[in-house]
Coordinates of C-alpha atoms and ligand atoms in Angstrom, one line a residue:
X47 CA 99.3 105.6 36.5
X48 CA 99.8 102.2 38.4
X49 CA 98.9 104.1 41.8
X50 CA 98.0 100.2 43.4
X51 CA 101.9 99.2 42.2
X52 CA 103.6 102.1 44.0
X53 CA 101.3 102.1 46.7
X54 CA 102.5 98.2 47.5
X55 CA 105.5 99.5 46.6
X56 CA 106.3 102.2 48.8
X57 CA 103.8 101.9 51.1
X58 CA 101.0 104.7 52.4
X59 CA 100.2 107.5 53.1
X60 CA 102.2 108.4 49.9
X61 CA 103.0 111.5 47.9
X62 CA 103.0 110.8 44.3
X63 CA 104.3 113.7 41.7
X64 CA 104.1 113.3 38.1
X65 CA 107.2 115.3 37.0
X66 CA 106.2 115.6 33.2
X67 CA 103.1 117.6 34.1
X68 CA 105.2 120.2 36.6
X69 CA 107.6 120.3 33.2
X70 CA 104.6 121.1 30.8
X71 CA 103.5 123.8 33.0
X72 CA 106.7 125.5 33.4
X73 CA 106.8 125.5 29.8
X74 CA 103.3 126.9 28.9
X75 CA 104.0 130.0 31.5
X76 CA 107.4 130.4 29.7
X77 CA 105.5 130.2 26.6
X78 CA 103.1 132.8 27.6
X79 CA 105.6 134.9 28.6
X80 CA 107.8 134.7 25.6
X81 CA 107.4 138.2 24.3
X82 CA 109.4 139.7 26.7
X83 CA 112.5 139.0 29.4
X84 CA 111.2 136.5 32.1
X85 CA 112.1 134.9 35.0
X86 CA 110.0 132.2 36.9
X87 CA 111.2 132.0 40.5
X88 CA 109.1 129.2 41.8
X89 CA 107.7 129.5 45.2
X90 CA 109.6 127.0 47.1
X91 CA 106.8 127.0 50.2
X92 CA 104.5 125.1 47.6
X93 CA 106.2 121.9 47.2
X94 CA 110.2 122.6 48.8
X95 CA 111.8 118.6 48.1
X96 CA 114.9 118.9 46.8
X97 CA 114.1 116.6 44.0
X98 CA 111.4 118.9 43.1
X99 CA 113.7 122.3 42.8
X100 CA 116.1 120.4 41.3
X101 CA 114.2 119.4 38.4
X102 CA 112.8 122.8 38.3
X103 CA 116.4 124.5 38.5
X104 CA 117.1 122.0 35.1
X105 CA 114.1 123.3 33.4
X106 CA 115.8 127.1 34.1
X107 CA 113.0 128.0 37.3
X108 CA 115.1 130.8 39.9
X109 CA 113.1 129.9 43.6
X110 CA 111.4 132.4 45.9
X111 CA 112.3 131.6 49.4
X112 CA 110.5 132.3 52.8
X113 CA 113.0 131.6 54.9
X114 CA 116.5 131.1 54.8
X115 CA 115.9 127.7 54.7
X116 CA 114.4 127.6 51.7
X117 CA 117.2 129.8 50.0
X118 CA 119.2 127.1 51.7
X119 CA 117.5 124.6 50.0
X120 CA 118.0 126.2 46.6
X121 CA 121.5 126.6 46.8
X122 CA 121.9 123.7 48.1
X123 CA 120.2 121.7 44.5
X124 CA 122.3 124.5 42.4
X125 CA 120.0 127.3 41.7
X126 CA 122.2 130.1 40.4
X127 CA 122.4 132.7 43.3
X128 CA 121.1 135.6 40.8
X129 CA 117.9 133.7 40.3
X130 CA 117.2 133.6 44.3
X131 CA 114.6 136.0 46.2
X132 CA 114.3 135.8 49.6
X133 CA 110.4 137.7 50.4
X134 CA 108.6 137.2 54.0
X135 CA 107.4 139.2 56.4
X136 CA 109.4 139.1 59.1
X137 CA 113.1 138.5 58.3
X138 CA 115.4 137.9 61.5
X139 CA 119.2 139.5 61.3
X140 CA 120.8 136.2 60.7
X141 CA 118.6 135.4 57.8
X142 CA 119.4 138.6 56.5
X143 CA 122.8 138.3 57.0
X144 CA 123.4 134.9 54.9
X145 CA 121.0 136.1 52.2
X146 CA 123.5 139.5 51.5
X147 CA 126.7 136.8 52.4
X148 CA 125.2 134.2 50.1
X149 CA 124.7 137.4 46.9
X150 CA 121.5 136.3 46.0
X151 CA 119.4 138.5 43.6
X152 CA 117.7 140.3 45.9
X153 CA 116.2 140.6 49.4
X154 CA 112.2 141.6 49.3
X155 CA 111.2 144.1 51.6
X156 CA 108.1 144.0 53.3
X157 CA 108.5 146.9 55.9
X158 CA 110.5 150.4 56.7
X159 CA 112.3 149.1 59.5
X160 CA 112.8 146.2 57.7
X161 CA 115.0 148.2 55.5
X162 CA 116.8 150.0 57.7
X163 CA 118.2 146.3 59.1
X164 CA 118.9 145.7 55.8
X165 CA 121.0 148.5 55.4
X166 CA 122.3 148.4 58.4
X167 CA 123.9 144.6 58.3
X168 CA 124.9 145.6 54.6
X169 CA 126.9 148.2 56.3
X170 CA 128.4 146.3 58.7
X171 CA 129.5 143.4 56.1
X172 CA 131.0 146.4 54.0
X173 CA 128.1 145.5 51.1
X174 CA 125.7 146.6 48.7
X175 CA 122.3 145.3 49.1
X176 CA 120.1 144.3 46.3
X177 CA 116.3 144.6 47.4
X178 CA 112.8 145.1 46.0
X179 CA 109.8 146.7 47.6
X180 CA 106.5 144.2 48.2
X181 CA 103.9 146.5 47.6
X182 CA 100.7 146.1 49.1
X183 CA 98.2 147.2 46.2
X184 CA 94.9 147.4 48.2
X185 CA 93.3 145.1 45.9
X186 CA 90.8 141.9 46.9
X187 CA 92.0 139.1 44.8
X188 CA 88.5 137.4 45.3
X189 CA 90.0 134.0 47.0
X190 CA 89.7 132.7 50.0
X191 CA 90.4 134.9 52.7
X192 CA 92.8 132.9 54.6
X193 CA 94.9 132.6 51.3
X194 CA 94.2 136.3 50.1
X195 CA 97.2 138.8 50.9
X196 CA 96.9 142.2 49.0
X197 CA 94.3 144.0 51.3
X198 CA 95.4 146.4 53.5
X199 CA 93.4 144.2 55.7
X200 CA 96.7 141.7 55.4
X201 CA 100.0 141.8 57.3
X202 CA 101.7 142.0 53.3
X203 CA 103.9 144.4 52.0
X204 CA 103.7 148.4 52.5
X205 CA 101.3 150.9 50.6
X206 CA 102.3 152.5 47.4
X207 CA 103.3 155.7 49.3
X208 CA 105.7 154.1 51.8
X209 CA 106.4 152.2 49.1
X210 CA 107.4 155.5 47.1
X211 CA 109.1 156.9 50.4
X212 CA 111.0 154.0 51.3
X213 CA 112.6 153.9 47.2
X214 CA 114.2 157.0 47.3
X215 CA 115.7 156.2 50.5
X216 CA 116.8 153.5 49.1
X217 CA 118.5 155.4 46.2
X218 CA 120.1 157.9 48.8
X219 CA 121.5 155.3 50.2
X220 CA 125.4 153.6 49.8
X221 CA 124.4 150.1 51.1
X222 CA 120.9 149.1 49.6
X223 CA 120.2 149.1 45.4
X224 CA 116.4 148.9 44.6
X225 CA 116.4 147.0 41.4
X226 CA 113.0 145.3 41.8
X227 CA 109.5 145.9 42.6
X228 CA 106.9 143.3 43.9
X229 CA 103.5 142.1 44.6
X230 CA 101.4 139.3 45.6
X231 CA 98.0 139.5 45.8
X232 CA 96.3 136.2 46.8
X233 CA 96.5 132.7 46.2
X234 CA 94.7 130.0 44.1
X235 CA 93.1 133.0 41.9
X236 CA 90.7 132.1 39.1
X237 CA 89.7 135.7 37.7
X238 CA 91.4 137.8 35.6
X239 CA 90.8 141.8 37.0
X240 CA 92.7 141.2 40.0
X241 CA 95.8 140.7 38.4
X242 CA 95.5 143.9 35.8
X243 CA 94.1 145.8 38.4
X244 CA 97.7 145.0 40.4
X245 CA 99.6 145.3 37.8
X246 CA 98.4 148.7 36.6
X247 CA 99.1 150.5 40.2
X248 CA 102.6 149.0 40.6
X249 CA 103.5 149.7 37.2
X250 CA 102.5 153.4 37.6
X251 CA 104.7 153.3 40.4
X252 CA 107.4 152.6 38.3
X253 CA 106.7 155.0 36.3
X254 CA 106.7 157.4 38.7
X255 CA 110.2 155.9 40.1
X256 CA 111.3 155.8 36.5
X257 CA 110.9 160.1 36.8
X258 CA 113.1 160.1 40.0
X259 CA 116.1 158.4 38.1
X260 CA 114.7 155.2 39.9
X261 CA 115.4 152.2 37.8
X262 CA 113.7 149.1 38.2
X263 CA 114.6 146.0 36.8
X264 CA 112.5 143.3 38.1
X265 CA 108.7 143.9 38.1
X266 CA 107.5 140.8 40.3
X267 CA 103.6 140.1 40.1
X268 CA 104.2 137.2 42.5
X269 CA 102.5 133.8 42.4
X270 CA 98.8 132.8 42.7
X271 CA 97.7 131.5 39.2
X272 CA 95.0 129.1 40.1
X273 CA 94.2 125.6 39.3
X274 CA 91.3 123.5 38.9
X275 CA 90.6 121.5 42.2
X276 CA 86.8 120.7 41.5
X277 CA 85.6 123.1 38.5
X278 CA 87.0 126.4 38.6
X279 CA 87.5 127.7 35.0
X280 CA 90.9 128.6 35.7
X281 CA 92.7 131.4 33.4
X282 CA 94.3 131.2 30.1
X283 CA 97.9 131.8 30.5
X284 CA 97.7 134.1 27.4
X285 CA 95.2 136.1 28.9
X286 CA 97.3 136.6 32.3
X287 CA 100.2 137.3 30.6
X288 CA 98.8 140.3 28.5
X289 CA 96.6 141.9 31.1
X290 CA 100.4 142.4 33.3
X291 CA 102.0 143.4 30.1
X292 CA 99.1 145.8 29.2
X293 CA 101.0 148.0 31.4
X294 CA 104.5 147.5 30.8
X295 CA 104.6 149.1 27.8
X296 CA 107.3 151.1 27.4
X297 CA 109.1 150.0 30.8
X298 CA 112.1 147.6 30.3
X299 CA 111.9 145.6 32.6
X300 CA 112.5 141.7 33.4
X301 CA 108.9 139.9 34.0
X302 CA 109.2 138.1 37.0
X303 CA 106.6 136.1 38.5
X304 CA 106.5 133.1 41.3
X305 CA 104.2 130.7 41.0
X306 CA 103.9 127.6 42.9
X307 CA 100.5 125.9 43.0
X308 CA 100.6 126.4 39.4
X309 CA 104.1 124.4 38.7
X310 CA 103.1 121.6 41.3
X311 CA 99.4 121.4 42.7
X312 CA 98.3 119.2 40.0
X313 CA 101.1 117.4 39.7
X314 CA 101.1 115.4 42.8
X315 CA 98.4 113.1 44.4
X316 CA 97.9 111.8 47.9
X317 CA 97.4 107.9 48.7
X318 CA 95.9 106.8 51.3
X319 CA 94.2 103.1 51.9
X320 CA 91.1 102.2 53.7
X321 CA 91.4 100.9 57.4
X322 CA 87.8 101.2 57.9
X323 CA 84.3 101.9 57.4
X324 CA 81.9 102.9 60.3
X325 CA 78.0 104.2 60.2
X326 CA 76.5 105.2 62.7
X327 CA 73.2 105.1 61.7
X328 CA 73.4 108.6 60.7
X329 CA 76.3 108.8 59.1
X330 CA 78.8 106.9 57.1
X331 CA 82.6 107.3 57.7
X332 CA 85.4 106.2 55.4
X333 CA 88.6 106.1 58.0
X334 CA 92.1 106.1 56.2
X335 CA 95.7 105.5 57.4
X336 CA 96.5 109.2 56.1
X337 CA 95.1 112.3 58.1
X338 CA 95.1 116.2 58.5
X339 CA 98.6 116.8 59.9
X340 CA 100.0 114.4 56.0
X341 CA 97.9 117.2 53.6
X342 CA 95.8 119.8 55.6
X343 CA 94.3 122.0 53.4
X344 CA 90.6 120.1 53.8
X345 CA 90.7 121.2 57.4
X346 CA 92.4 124.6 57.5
X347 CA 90.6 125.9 54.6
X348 CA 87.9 123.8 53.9
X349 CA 89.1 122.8 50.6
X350 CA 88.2 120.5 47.9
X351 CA 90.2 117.7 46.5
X352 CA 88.5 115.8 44.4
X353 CA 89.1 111.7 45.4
X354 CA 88.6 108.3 43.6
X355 CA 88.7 104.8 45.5
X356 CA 90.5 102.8 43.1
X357 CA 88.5 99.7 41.2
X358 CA 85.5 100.4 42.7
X359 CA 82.1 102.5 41.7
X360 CA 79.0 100.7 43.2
X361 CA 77.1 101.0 46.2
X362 CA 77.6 104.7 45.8
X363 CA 76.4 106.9 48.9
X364 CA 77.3 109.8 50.9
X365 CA 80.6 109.4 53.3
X366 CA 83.6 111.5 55.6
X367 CA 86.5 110.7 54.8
X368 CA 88.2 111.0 57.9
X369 CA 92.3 110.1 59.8
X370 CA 92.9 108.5 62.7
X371 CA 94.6 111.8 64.5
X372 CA 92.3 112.9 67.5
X373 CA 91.0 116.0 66.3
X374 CA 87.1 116.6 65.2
X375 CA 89.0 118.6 61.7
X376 CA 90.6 115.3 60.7
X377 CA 88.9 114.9 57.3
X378 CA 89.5 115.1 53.6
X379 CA 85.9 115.1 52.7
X380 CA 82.6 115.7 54.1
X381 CA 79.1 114.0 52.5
X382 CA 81.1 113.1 49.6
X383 CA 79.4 110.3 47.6
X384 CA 81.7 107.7 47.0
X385 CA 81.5 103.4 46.6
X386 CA 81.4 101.1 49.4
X387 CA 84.6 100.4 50.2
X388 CA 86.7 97.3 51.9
X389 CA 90.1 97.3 54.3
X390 CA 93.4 98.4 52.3
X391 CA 91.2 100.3 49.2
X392 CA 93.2 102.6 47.8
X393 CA 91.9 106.3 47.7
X394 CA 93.3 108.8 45.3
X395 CA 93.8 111.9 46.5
X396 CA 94.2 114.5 43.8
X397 CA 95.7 118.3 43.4
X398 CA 97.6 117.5 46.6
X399 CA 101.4 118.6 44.7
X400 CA 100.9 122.3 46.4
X401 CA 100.8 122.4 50.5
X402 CA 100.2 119.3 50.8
X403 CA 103.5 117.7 52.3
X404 CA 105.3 121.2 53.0
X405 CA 102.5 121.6 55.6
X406 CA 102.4 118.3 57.1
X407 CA 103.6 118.0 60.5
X408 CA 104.1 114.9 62.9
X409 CA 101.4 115.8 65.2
X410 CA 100.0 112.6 67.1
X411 CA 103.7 111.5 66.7
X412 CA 102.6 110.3 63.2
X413 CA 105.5 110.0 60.4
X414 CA 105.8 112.5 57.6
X415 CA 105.1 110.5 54.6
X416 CA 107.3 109.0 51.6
X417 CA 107.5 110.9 48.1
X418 CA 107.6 109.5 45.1
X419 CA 108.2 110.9 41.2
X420 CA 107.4 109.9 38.0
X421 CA 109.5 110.9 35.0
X422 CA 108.7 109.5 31.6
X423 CA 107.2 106.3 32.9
X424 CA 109.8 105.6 36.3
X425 CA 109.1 105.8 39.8
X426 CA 111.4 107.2 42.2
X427 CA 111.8 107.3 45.8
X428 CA 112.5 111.4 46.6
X429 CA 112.1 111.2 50.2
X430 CA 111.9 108.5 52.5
X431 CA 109.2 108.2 55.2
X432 CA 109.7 109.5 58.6
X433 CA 111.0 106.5 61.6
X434 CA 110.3 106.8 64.8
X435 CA 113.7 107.3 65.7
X436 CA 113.8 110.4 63.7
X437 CA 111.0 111.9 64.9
X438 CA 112.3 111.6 68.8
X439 CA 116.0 112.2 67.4
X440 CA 116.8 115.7 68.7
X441 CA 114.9 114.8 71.6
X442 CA 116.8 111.8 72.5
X443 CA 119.7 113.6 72.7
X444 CA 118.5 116.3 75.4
X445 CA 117.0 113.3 77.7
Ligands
LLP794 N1 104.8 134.6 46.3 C1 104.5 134.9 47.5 C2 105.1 136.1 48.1 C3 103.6 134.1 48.3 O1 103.3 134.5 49.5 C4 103.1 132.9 47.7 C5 102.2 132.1 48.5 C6 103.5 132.6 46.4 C7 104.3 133.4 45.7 C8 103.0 131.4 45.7 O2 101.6 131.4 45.5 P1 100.9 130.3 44.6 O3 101.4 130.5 43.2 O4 101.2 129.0 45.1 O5 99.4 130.6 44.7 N2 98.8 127.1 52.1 C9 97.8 127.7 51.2 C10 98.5 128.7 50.2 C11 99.3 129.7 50.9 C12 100.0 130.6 49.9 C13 101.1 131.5 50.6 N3 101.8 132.3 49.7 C14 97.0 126.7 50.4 O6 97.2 125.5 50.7 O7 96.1 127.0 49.7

């Protein structure tokens, strides 16, 4: 890719996403999934531009929403409303309320009380209220803890006995239909076990739902396929696919999973150009016009993204890569060996498609980047780059 062209072009920081490689993954997870009903509600909190769920929404992708701004955002690029979740943990009433208003497939529960508000607004707006249950399988998905969410340990979901409790409320009662079930273990997960071990608890569940007249329709197993950042032998989609079937047999149920890092994290890149280099004597510091609060995962988690400084390999030795915002976190790399490098090098930043610019922020009064796709071969602007008069905007106004 001519990542020099569109950086002149557009300008950095910059997202870059290659929208024939989010296509090729939606299709080899459909593919894997073909021997049964599916339905791939991408995690809109992974990469939520509107140009991004829209090709998704072409390709046939439902969304899993967060917040009613992201069910907002799905509607609002066309995504049929019976191919919308709305999950989280904490849902406020008025969320609630446009979620039931709005008809979308169904509301994810993630407490008791949670349900009883649920059923309550429903009541009020004279409804019926589709949900599911996230159940919270007590089972360590082996990922980084910050990103890891089906411990007891984590503020996810309920256990399989409120779980069990809370369904046959649900069934006794005239405003809320339980048609789905759900779970979500972790994030960026590279083994297998997790998943079956997940799958197997929340499908006996069913089962044991199934017994009490219970019907559910939607078995959701969530999100958090992982992908290669550095080199993780990440899992075969065949392989994933049968150890959640494995234990579906004999259920009829919908498969319904939500990926996001999957669809998107390798699809996009991060550029970034050299302002300058600095050594102190002890140590060597690339410093780059893009920074932590542009694609944070480095200094939240301590990630890896791999990075190449475009036309150049010599003079190779250790270096931070580091942004100008006034924090000690500000880095994409640490004693990463990499060339010697000159003012306006371009630096490739890769697997950034995923968290990268749904997390950025405008901390230091910094602009939220440009984003820019690729489809068969053309480059298109998707979102322009914060001014400054949009960033002090609602501000203005209360001067
Ligand atoms: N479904 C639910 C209920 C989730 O909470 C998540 C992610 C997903 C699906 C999508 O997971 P994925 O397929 O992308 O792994 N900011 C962190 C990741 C946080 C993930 C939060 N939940 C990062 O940059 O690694």
């Amino acid at each position: 890719m001519q990542y020099n062209k569109l950086a002149k072009k557009y300008g950095t920081p910059l997202y870059v996403y290659d929208f024939n490689h989010i296509t090729n993954q939606f299709n080899q997870l459909k593919e894997a999934f073909k021997a049964r009903k599916s339905l791939v509600c991408y995690a809109v909190k992974a990469n939520s531009n509107l140009s991004v769920l829209k090709h998704l929404k072409e390709l046939g992708a439902g969304c899993d929403c967060v917040s009613i701004g992201e069910v907002k955002r799905a509607l609002y690029v066309g995504v049929a409303k019976y191919k919308i979740i709305f999950s989280g943990v904490g849902k406020r009433d008025d969320e609630i309320k446009i979620a039931l208003q709005e008809d979308i497939l169904m509301i994810n529960l993630e407490s008791e009380e949670e349900m009883e508000r649920v059923e309550l607004i429903a009541k009020e707006l004279g409804l019926k209220a589709r949900i599911s249950i996230r159940v919270n399988p007590n089972i360590d998905a082996k990922t980084h803890p910050y990103i890891s969410t089906g411990l007891h340990d984590n503020k996810f979901g309920v256990d399989i006995d409120s779980a069990k409790r809370m369904y046959i409320k649900a069934k006794n009662s005239n405003h809320l239909e339980p048609i789905g079930i759900h779970s979500h273990i972790g994030s960026q997960i590279t083994e297998l076990e997790p998943f079956r071990a997940a799958a197997r608890v929340v499908s006996d569940l069913v089962r044991n739902l199934k017994s009490l007249n219970i019907d559910i329709k939607f078995f959701d197993v969530g999100g958090g396929v992982g992908i290669q950042y550095k080199d993780e032998k990440t899992l075969d989609l065949y392989d994933y696919s049968q150890a959640i079937f494995e234990n579906l047999t004999g259920l009829d149920v919908t498969l319904t999973c939500e990926p996001g890092r999957f669809l998107v994290g390798n699809s996009g890149v991060f550029l970034t150009k050299v302002l300058y280099e600095k050594n102190n004597g002890k140590k060597r510091f690339i410093i780059v016009d893009g920074a932590m609060n542009d694609l944070g995962r480095p200094s939240l988690y301590g990630a890896y993204h791999k990075i190449e400084v475009i036309g150049r390999n010599e003079d190779l030795s250790k270096a931070d890569v580091v942004g100008p915002v006034c924090e000690s976190t500000d880095f994409f790399a640490k004693d990463r060996v990499l060339p010697l490098t000159k003012h306006d090098d371009l630096l490739v930043i890769k697997s950034a498609g995923a968290y990268g610019f749904t997390m950025s922020s405008n901390y230091n009064t910094r602009a939220r980047v440009a984003e820019v796709a690729i489809k068969d071969g053309q480059d298109k602007l998707i979102r322009e780059r914060d001014c400054f008069e949009d960033m002090i905007k609602e501000e203005a106004k209360c001067i």
